[in-house]
Amino acid sequence: MAKTDVPGGIAEKRKQARRVVRGLAKTYPDVECALIHDSPFQLLVATILSAQCTDVRVNAETPKLFKKYPTPQKLAASRQADVERIVKPLGFFRAKATNISGMAQKLVEEFDEEVPRTLDELVSLPGVGRKTANVVLGTAFGISSGVVVDTHVKRISNLLGLTTSKNPEIIERELNAVLPKKEWIMYSHRVIHHGRRICIARRPNCPECPLLKCCDRVGLPELER
């Protein structure tokens, strides 16, 4: 049996999830979303821009964007070329500029410039998938709609035996099933923080890991054994 002792049963995975939650909460009690924002609208824009880009890079560019376009109305009325110029350092800049402008337009036309508070409404916006919707609902509104699955959550949840899937939607569904709903929001924040500080993909610092005793990939020098 692997060190985590987590067979396929849901009951054992829930026990493992509780161990993981305790270890993460003790080590990272107060972590928050790394994307700098002052409103749900700013968080929504920043999260769309964070696709295939680091939060650090996004945080470096969004102040200019938010100063020029502080409201959905302002962004919706923007010139595409002007938005592209600001977000160009973030990669895929044409698609991202189109998405945030289109998202702002829909907020103006259908939601009275307010960021909606339901998953179905959020994913109806241009550039918004389940991950972005879950980030906004959890961070901006404290609504536990589902676990945010980014690359860190995907990788570390697999290492810990909480899922065996590589598909983000399946991973979200499986994590939702084994984690207490009250932990969904902070689980993602803490795992992402953990993945950036200790469980780094190509050079994990296993001796310093708070999950050392419940991870069956302890001491793994490479991604695979």
PDB file of C-alpha atoms in Angstrom:
ATOM      1  CA  MET A   1       0.000   0.000   0.000  1.00  0.00           C
ATOM      2  CA  ALA A   2       1.225   3.509  -0.780  1.00  0.00           C
ATOM      3  CA  LYS A   3       2.363   5.673   2.113  1.00  0.00           C
ATOM      4  CA  THR A   4      -0.859   7.674   2.030  1.00  0.00           C
ATOM      5  CA  ASP A   5      -2.820   4.427   2.479  1.00  0.00           C
ATOM      6  CA  VAL A   6      -5.557   5.871   0.282  1.00  0.00           C
ATOM      7  CA  PRO A   7      -7.337   3.158  -1.716  1.00  0.00           C
ATOM      8  CA  GLY A   8     -10.116   4.057  -4.105  1.00  0.00           C
ATOM      9  CA  GLY A   9     -12.889   4.222  -1.494  1.00  0.00           C
ATOM     10  CA  ILE A  10     -14.515   7.591  -0.870  1.00  0.00           C
ATOM     11  CA  ALA A  11     -14.352   7.158   2.926  1.00  0.00           C
ATOM     12  CA  GLU A  12     -10.576   6.709   2.909  1.00  0.00           C
ATOM     13  CA  LYS A  13     -10.125   9.627   0.547  1.00  0.00           C
ATOM     14  CA  ARG A  14     -12.159  11.803   2.893  1.00  0.00           C
ATOM     15  CA  LYS A  15      -9.889  10.788   5.768  1.00  0.00           C
ATOM     16  CA  GLN A  16      -6.880  11.689   3.662  1.00  0.00           C
ATOM     17  CA  ALA A  17      -8.502  14.998   2.729  1.00  0.00           C
ATOM     18  CA  ARG A  18      -8.962  15.856   6.407  1.00  0.00           C
ATOM     19  CA  ARG A  19      -5.277  15.147   7.061  1.00  0.00           C
ATOM     20  CA  VAL A  20      -4.293  17.372   4.159  1.00  0.00           C
ATOM     21  CA  VAL A  21      -6.624  20.180   5.245  1.00  0.00           C
ATOM     22  CA  ARG A  22      -5.207  20.133   8.788  1.00  0.00           C
ATOM     23  CA  GLY A  23      -1.616  20.222   7.577  1.00  0.00           C
ATOM     24  CA  LEU A  24      -2.216  23.059   5.149  1.00  0.00           C
ATOM     25  CA  ALA A  25      -4.276  25.127   7.594  1.00  0.00           C
ATOM     26  CA  LYS A  26      -1.594  24.895  10.255  1.00  0.00           C
ATOM     27  CA  THR A  27       1.143  25.981   7.850  1.00  0.00           C
ATOM     28  CA  TYR A  28      -0.754  28.580   5.812  1.00  0.00           C
ATOM     29  CA  PRO A  29      -3.534  29.935   8.049  1.00  0.00           C
ATOM     30  CA  ASP A  30      -4.036  33.307   6.373  1.00  0.00           C
ATOM     31  CA  VAL A  31      -3.194  32.947   2.678  1.00  0.00           C
ATOM     32  CA  GLU A  32      -5.266  34.866   0.142  1.00  0.00           C
ATOM     33  CA  CYS A  33      -5.712  35.088  -3.594  1.00  0.00           C
ATOM     34  CA  ALA A  34      -2.460  36.387  -5.085  1.00  0.00           C
ATOM     35  CA  LEU A  35      -4.196  38.520  -7.714  1.00  0.00           C
ATOM     36  CA  ILE A  36      -4.334  42.129  -6.498  1.00  0.00           C
ATOM     37  CA  HIS A  37      -7.823  43.615  -6.775  1.00  0.00           C
ATOM     38  CA  ASP A  38     -10.147  46.105  -5.105  1.00  0.00           C
ATOM     39  CA  SER A  39     -13.487  44.850  -6.417  1.00  0.00           C
ATOM     40  CA  PRO A  40     -15.192  41.774  -7.884  1.00  0.00           C
ATOM     41  CA  PHE A  41     -14.891  43.376 -11.328  1.00  0.00           C
ATOM     42  CA  GLN A  42     -11.140  43.837 -10.966  1.00  0.00           C
ATOM     43  CA  LEU A  43     -10.749  40.252  -9.752  1.00  0.00           C
ATOM     44  CA  LEU A  44     -12.758  38.964 -12.707  1.00  0.00           C
ATOM     45  CA  VAL A  45     -10.586  40.890 -15.165  1.00  0.00           C
ATOM     46  CA  ALA A  46      -7.348  39.811 -13.465  1.00  0.00           C
ATOM     47  CA  THR A  47      -8.383  36.160 -13.393  1.00  0.00           C
ATOM     48  CA  ILE A  48      -9.205  36.155 -17.102  1.00  0.00           C
ATOM     49  CA  LEU A  49      -5.814  37.735 -17.792  1.00  0.00           C
ATOM     50  CA  SER A  50      -4.004  35.172 -15.614  1.00  0.00           C
ATOM     51  CA  ALA A  51      -4.575  32.323 -18.091  1.00  0.00           C
ATOM     52  CA  GLN A  52      -1.180  30.920 -19.127  1.00  0.00           C
ATOM     53  CA  CYS A  53       0.511  33.690 -17.160  1.00  0.00           C
ATOM     54  CA  THR A  54       1.855  34.203 -13.649  1.00  0.00           C
ATOM     55  CA  ASP A  55      -0.012  36.245 -11.070  1.00  0.00           C
ATOM     56  CA  VAL A  56       3.113  38.370 -10.617  1.00  0.00           C
ATOM     57  CA  ARG A  57       3.031  39.417 -14.264  1.00  0.00           C
ATOM     58  CA  VAL A  58      -0.691  40.110 -14.120  1.00  0.00           C
ATOM     59  CA  ASN A  59      -0.278  42.251 -11.003  1.00  0.00           C
ATOM     60  CA  ALA A  60       2.390  44.283 -12.787  1.00  0.00           C
ATOM     61  CA  GLU A  61       0.040  45.268 -15.617  1.00  0.00           C
ATOM     62  CA  THR A  62      -3.450  45.520 -14.116  1.00  0.00           C
ATOM     63  CA  PRO A  63      -2.909  48.836 -12.266  1.00  0.00           C
ATOM     64  CA  LYS A  64      -2.503  50.565 -15.636  1.00  0.00           C
ATOM     65  CA  LEU A  65      -5.560  48.796 -17.002  1.00  0.00           C
ATOM     66  CA  PHE A  66      -7.753  49.591 -13.989  1.00  0.00           C
ATOM     67  CA  LYS A  67      -6.656  53.227 -13.923  1.00  0.00           C
ATOM     68  CA  LYS A  68      -7.657  53.694 -17.547  1.00  0.00           C
ATOM     69  CA  TYR A  69     -10.803  51.530 -17.367  1.00  0.00           C
ATOM     70  CA  PRO A  70     -12.095  51.581 -13.763  1.00  0.00           C
ATOM     71  CA  THR A  71     -15.613  50.335 -14.566  1.00  0.00           C
ATOM     72  CA  PRO A  72     -17.273  47.815 -16.886  1.00  0.00           C
ATOM     73  CA  GLN A  73     -18.762  50.734 -18.826  1.00  0.00           C
ATOM     74  CA  LYS A  74     -15.331  52.256 -19.448  1.00  0.00           C
ATOM     75  CA  LEU A  75     -13.822  48.936 -20.504  1.00  0.00           C
ATOM     76  CA  ALA A  76     -16.775  48.088 -22.726  1.00  0.00           C
ATOM     77  CA  ALA A  77     -16.338  51.402 -24.544  1.00  0.00           C
ATOM     78  CA  SER A  78     -12.584  50.976 -24.988  1.00  0.00           C
ATOM     79  CA  ARG A  79     -10.682  50.737 -28.246  1.00  0.00           C
ATOM     80  CA  GLN A  80      -9.454  47.193 -28.821  1.00  0.00           C
ATOM     81  CA  ALA A  81      -5.973  48.380 -29.790  1.00  0.00           C
ATOM     82  CA  ASP A  82      -5.611  50.354 -26.548  1.00  0.00           C
ATOM     83  CA  VAL A  83      -6.531  47.354 -24.407  1.00  0.00           C
ATOM     84  CA  GLU A  84      -4.224  45.094 -26.406  1.00  0.00           C
ATOM     85  CA  ARG A  85      -1.336  47.480 -25.839  1.00  0.00           C
ATOM     86  CA  ILE A  86      -1.754  47.276 -22.059  1.00  0.00           C
ATOM     87  CA  VAL A  87      -2.189  43.499 -21.805  1.00  0.00           C
ATOM     88  CA  LYS A  88       0.389  42.569 -24.456  1.00  0.00           C
ATOM     89  CA  PRO A  89       3.060  41.541 -21.875  1.00  0.00           C
ATOM     90  CA  LEU A  90       0.665  38.885 -20.530  1.00  0.00           C
ATOM     91  CA  GLY A  91       0.609  36.720 -23.650  1.00  0.00           C
ATOM     92  CA  PHE A  92      -2.309  35.811 -25.925  1.00  0.00           C
ATOM     93  CA  PHE A  93      -3.038  39.519 -25.719  1.00  0.00           C
ATOM     94  CA  ARG A  94      -5.503  39.762 -28.602  1.00  0.00           C
ATOM     95  CA  ALA A  95      -7.720  36.998 -27.229  1.00  0.00           C
ATOM     96  CA  LYS A  96      -7.465  38.360 -23.690  1.00  0.00           C
ATOM     97  CA  ALA A  97      -8.295  41.900 -24.783  1.00  0.00           C
ATOM     98  CA  THR A  98     -11.286  40.593 -26.720  1.00  0.00           C
ATOM     99  CA  ASN A  99     -12.463  38.538 -23.749  1.00  0.00           C
ATOM    100  CA  ILE A 100     -12.255  41.243 -21.097  1.00  0.00           C
ATOM    101  CA  SER A 101     -13.867  43.823 -23.376  1.00  0.00           C
ATOM    102  CA  GLY A 102     -16.631  41.392 -24.311  1.00  0.00           C
ATOM    103  CA  MET A 103     -17.105  40.432 -20.682  1.00  0.00           C
ATOM    104  CA  ALA A 104     -17.442  44.095 -19.708  1.00  0.00           C
ATOM    105  CA  GLN A 105     -19.929  44.667 -22.523  1.00  0.00           C
ATOM    106  CA  LYS A 106     -22.111  41.822 -21.290  1.00  0.00           C
ATOM    107  CA  LEU A 107     -21.934  43.112 -17.712  1.00  0.00           C
ATOM    108  CA  VAL A 108     -23.210  46.464 -18.971  1.00  0.00           C
ATOM    109  CA  GLU A 109     -25.942  45.026 -21.174  1.00  0.00           C
ATOM    110  CA  GLU A 110     -27.255  42.208 -18.976  1.00  0.00           C
ATOM    111  CA  PHE A 111     -26.098  42.687 -15.387  1.00  0.00           C
ATOM    112  CA  ASP A 112     -26.275  46.439 -14.735  1.00  0.00           C
ATOM    113  CA  GLU A 113     -22.453  46.491 -14.506  1.00  0.00           C
ATOM    114  CA  GLU A 114     -22.524  44.110 -11.529  1.00  0.00           C
ATOM    115  CA  VAL A 115     -20.494  40.892 -11.451  1.00  0.00           C
ATOM    116  CA  PRO A 116     -23.044  38.064 -11.143  1.00  0.00           C
ATOM    117  CA  ARG A 117     -23.003  35.759  -8.137  1.00  0.00           C
ATOM    118  CA  THR A 118     -23.925  32.446  -9.725  1.00  0.00           C
ATOM    119  CA  LEU A 119     -21.753  29.968 -11.584  1.00  0.00           C
ATOM    120  CA  ASP A 120     -24.120  29.691 -14.533  1.00  0.00           C
ATOM    121  CA  GLU A 121     -24.232  33.448 -15.036  1.00  0.00           C
ATOM    122  CA  LEU A 122     -20.480  33.854 -14.705  1.00  0.00           C
ATOM    123  CA  VAL A 123     -19.619  31.148 -17.234  1.00  0.00           C
ATOM    124  CA  SER A 124     -21.946  32.861 -19.712  1.00  0.00           C
ATOM    125  CA  LEU A 125     -19.450  35.744 -19.870  1.00  0.00           C
ATOM    126  CA  PRO A 126     -16.732  35.800 -22.561  1.00  0.00           C
ATOM    127  CA  GLY A 127     -13.459  34.311 -21.332  1.00  0.00           C
ATOM    128  CA  VAL A 128     -14.960  32.836 -18.158  1.00  0.00           C
ATOM    129  CA  GLY A 129     -14.792  29.101 -17.467  1.00  0.00           C
ATOM    130  CA  ARG A 130     -15.410  27.131 -14.287  1.00  0.00           C
ATOM    131  CA  LYS A 131     -11.986  27.917 -12.838  1.00  0.00           C
ATOM    132  CA  THR A 132     -12.394  31.680 -13.241  1.00  0.00           C
ATOM    133  CA  ALA A 133     -15.977  31.551 -11.988  1.00  0.00           C
ATOM    134  CA  ASN A 134     -14.958  29.582  -8.891  1.00  0.00           C
ATOM    135  CA  VAL A 135     -12.136  32.047  -8.179  1.00  0.00           C
ATOM    136  CA  VAL A 136     -14.483  35.029  -8.341  1.00  0.00           C
ATOM    137  CA  LEU A 137     -17.308  33.441  -6.368  1.00  0.00           C
ATOM    138  CA  GLY A 138     -14.998  32.163  -3.640  1.00  0.00           C
ATOM    139  CA  THR A 139     -12.648  35.123  -3.306  1.00  0.00           C
ATOM    140  CA  ALA A 140     -14.945  38.065  -4.033  1.00  0.00           C
ATOM    141  CA  PHE A 141     -18.179  36.769  -2.521  1.00  0.00           C
ATOM    142  CA  GLY A 142     -17.230  33.912  -0.180  1.00  0.00           C
ATOM    143  CA  ILE A 143     -19.445  31.526  -2.137  1.00  0.00           C
ATOM    144  CA  SER A 144     -18.219  27.915  -2.245  1.00  0.00           C
ATOM    145  CA  SER A 145     -19.229  26.916  -5.761  1.00  0.00           C
ATOM    146  CA  GLY A 146     -16.403  24.433  -6.305  1.00  0.00           C
ATOM    147  CA  VAL A 147     -12.691  23.887  -5.773  1.00  0.00           C
ATOM    148  CA  VAL A 148     -10.507  26.028  -8.029  1.00  0.00           C
ATOM    149  CA  VAL A 149      -8.342  23.666 -10.092  1.00  0.00           C
ATOM    150  CA  ASP A 150      -5.165  25.255 -11.416  1.00  0.00           C
ATOM    151  CA  THR A 151      -1.883  23.517 -12.267  1.00  0.00           C
ATOM    152  CA  HIS A 152      -0.787  23.399  -8.607  1.00  0.00           C
ATOM    153  CA  VAL A 153      -4.092  21.985  -7.375  1.00  0.00           C
ATOM    154  CA  LYS A 154      -4.111  19.430 -10.195  1.00  0.00           C
ATOM    155  CA  ARG A 155      -0.567  18.226  -9.548  1.00  0.00           C
ATOM    156  CA  ILE A 156      -0.556  18.233  -5.752  1.00  0.00           C
ATOM    157  CA  SER A 157      -4.016  16.692  -5.381  1.00  0.00           C
ATOM    158  CA  ASN A 158      -2.778  13.814  -7.556  1.00  0.00           C
ATOM    159  CA  LEU A 159       0.383  13.418  -5.470  1.00  0.00           C
ATOM    160  CA  LEU A 160      -1.725  13.245  -2.312  1.00  0.00           C
ATOM    161  CA  GLY A 161      -4.044  10.577  -3.703  1.00  0.00           C
ATOM    162  CA  LEU A 162      -7.169  12.751  -3.638  1.00  0.00           C
ATOM    163  CA  THR A 163      -7.677  12.282  -7.381  1.00  0.00           C
ATOM    164  CA  THR A 164      -6.079  10.324 -10.204  1.00  0.00           C
ATOM    165  CA  SER A 165      -7.481  12.408 -13.045  1.00  0.00           C
ATOM    166  CA  LYS A 166      -5.740  14.949 -15.249  1.00  0.00           C
ATOM    167  CA  ASN A 167      -9.041  16.519 -16.362  1.00  0.00           C
ATOM    168  CA  PRO A 168      -9.768  19.745 -14.409  1.00  0.00           C
ATOM    169  CA  GLU A 169     -13.545  19.239 -14.332  1.00  0.00           C
ATOM    170  CA  ILE A 170     -13.199  15.663 -13.068  1.00  0.00           C
ATOM    171  CA  ILE A 171     -10.625  16.781 -10.502  1.00  0.00           C
ATOM    172  CA  GLU A 172     -12.979  19.513  -9.288  1.00  0.00           C
ATOM    173  CA  ARG A 173     -15.826  17.028  -8.989  1.00  0.00           C
ATOM    174  CA  GLU A 174     -13.682  14.515  -7.082  1.00  0.00           C
ATOM    175  CA  LEU A 175     -12.257  17.149  -4.729  1.00  0.00           C
ATOM    176  CA  ASN A 176     -15.727  18.534  -4.082  1.00  0.00           C
ATOM    177  CA  ALA A 177     -16.742  15.014  -3.044  1.00  0.00           C
ATOM    178  CA  VAL A 178     -13.924  14.419  -0.546  1.00  0.00           C
ATOM    179  CA  LEU A 179     -13.310  17.892   0.910  1.00  0.00           C
ATOM    180  CA  PRO A 180     -15.741  19.550   3.341  1.00  0.00           C
ATOM    181  CA  LYS A 181     -17.550  22.329   1.466  1.00  0.00           C
ATOM    182  CA  LYS A 182     -16.407  24.883   4.033  1.00  0.00           C
ATOM    183  CA  GLU A 183     -12.805  24.102   2.987  1.00  0.00           C
ATOM    184  CA  TRP A 184     -13.223  24.397  -0.788  1.00  0.00           C
ATOM    185  CA  ILE A 185     -12.115  28.036  -1.020  1.00  0.00           C
ATOM    186  CA  MET A 186      -9.128  27.867   1.320  1.00  0.00           C
ATOM    187  CA  TYR A 187      -7.983  24.467   0.027  1.00  0.00           C
ATOM    188  CA  SER A 188      -7.246  26.017  -3.349  1.00  0.00           C
ATOM    189  CA  HIS A 189      -5.545  29.099  -1.883  1.00  0.00           C
ATOM    190  CA  ARG A 190      -3.373  26.955   0.379  1.00  0.00           C
ATOM    191  CA  VAL A 191      -2.441  24.342  -2.212  1.00  0.00           C
ATOM    192  CA  ILE A 192      -1.505  27.050  -4.714  1.00  0.00           C
ATOM    193  CA  HIS A 193       0.634  28.761  -2.065  1.00  0.00           C
ATOM    194  CA  HIS A 194       2.178  25.395  -1.131  1.00  0.00           C
ATOM    195  CA  GLY A 195       2.960  24.634  -4.772  1.00  0.00           C
ATOM    196  CA  ARG A 196       4.785  27.934  -5.158  1.00  0.00           C
ATOM    197  CA  ARG A 197       6.720  27.764  -1.886  1.00  0.00           C
ATOM    198  CA  ILE A 198       7.496  24.112  -1.091  1.00  0.00           C
ATOM    199  CA  CYS A 199       5.983  21.527  -3.449  1.00  0.00           C
ATOM    200  CA  ILE A 200       7.592  23.108  -6.501  1.00  0.00           C
ATOM    201  CA  ALA A 201       7.005  20.983  -9.577  1.00  0.00           C
ATOM    202  CA  ARG A 202      10.596  20.249 -10.606  1.00  0.00           C
ATOM    203  CA  ARG A 203      12.337  20.697  -7.267  1.00  0.00           C
ATOM    204  CA  PRO A 204      10.017  19.888  -4.352  1.00  0.00           C
ATOM    205  CA  ASN A 205      11.429  20.689  -0.925  1.00  0.00           C
ATOM    206  CA  CYS A 206      10.065  17.527   0.662  1.00  0.00           C
ATOM    207  CA  PRO A 207      11.991  17.784   3.977  1.00  0.00           C
ATOM    208  CA  GLU A 208      10.175  21.066   4.715  1.00  0.00           C
ATOM    209  CA  CYS A 209       6.750  19.835   3.629  1.00  0.00           C
ATOM    210  CA  PRO A 210       3.953  19.932   6.239  1.00  0.00           C
ATOM    211  CA  LEU A 211       2.308  17.043   4.374  1.00  0.00           C
ATOM    212  CA  LEU A 212       5.402  14.834   4.565  1.00  0.00           C
ATOM    213  CA  LYS A 213       3.659  12.052   6.467  1.00  0.00           C
ATOM    214  CA  CYS A 214       0.624  11.810   4.220  1.00  0.00           C
ATOM    215  CA  CYS A 215       2.197  12.064   0.760  1.00  0.00           C
ATOM    216  CA  ASP A 216       3.118   8.874  -1.076  1.00  0.00           C
ATOM    217  CA  ARG A 217       5.561  10.778  -3.346  1.00  0.00           C
ATOM    218  CA  VAL A 218       7.883  11.756  -0.484  1.00  0.00           C
ATOM    219  CA  GLY A 219      11.458  12.427  -1.603  1.00  0.00           C
ATOM    220  CA  LEU A 220      10.603  12.240  -5.286  1.00  0.00           C
ATOM    221  CA  PRO A 221      13.552  13.845  -7.108  1.00  0.00           C
ATOM    222  CA  GLU A 222      11.713  14.080 -10.423  1.00  0.00           C
ATOM    223  CA  LEU A 223       8.071  14.439 -11.464  1.00  0.00           C
ATOM    224  CA  GLU A 224       7.823  10.674 -11.979  1.00  0.00           C
ATOM    225  CA  ARG A 225       9.239   7.715 -10.164  1.00  0.00           C
TER     226      ARG A 225
END
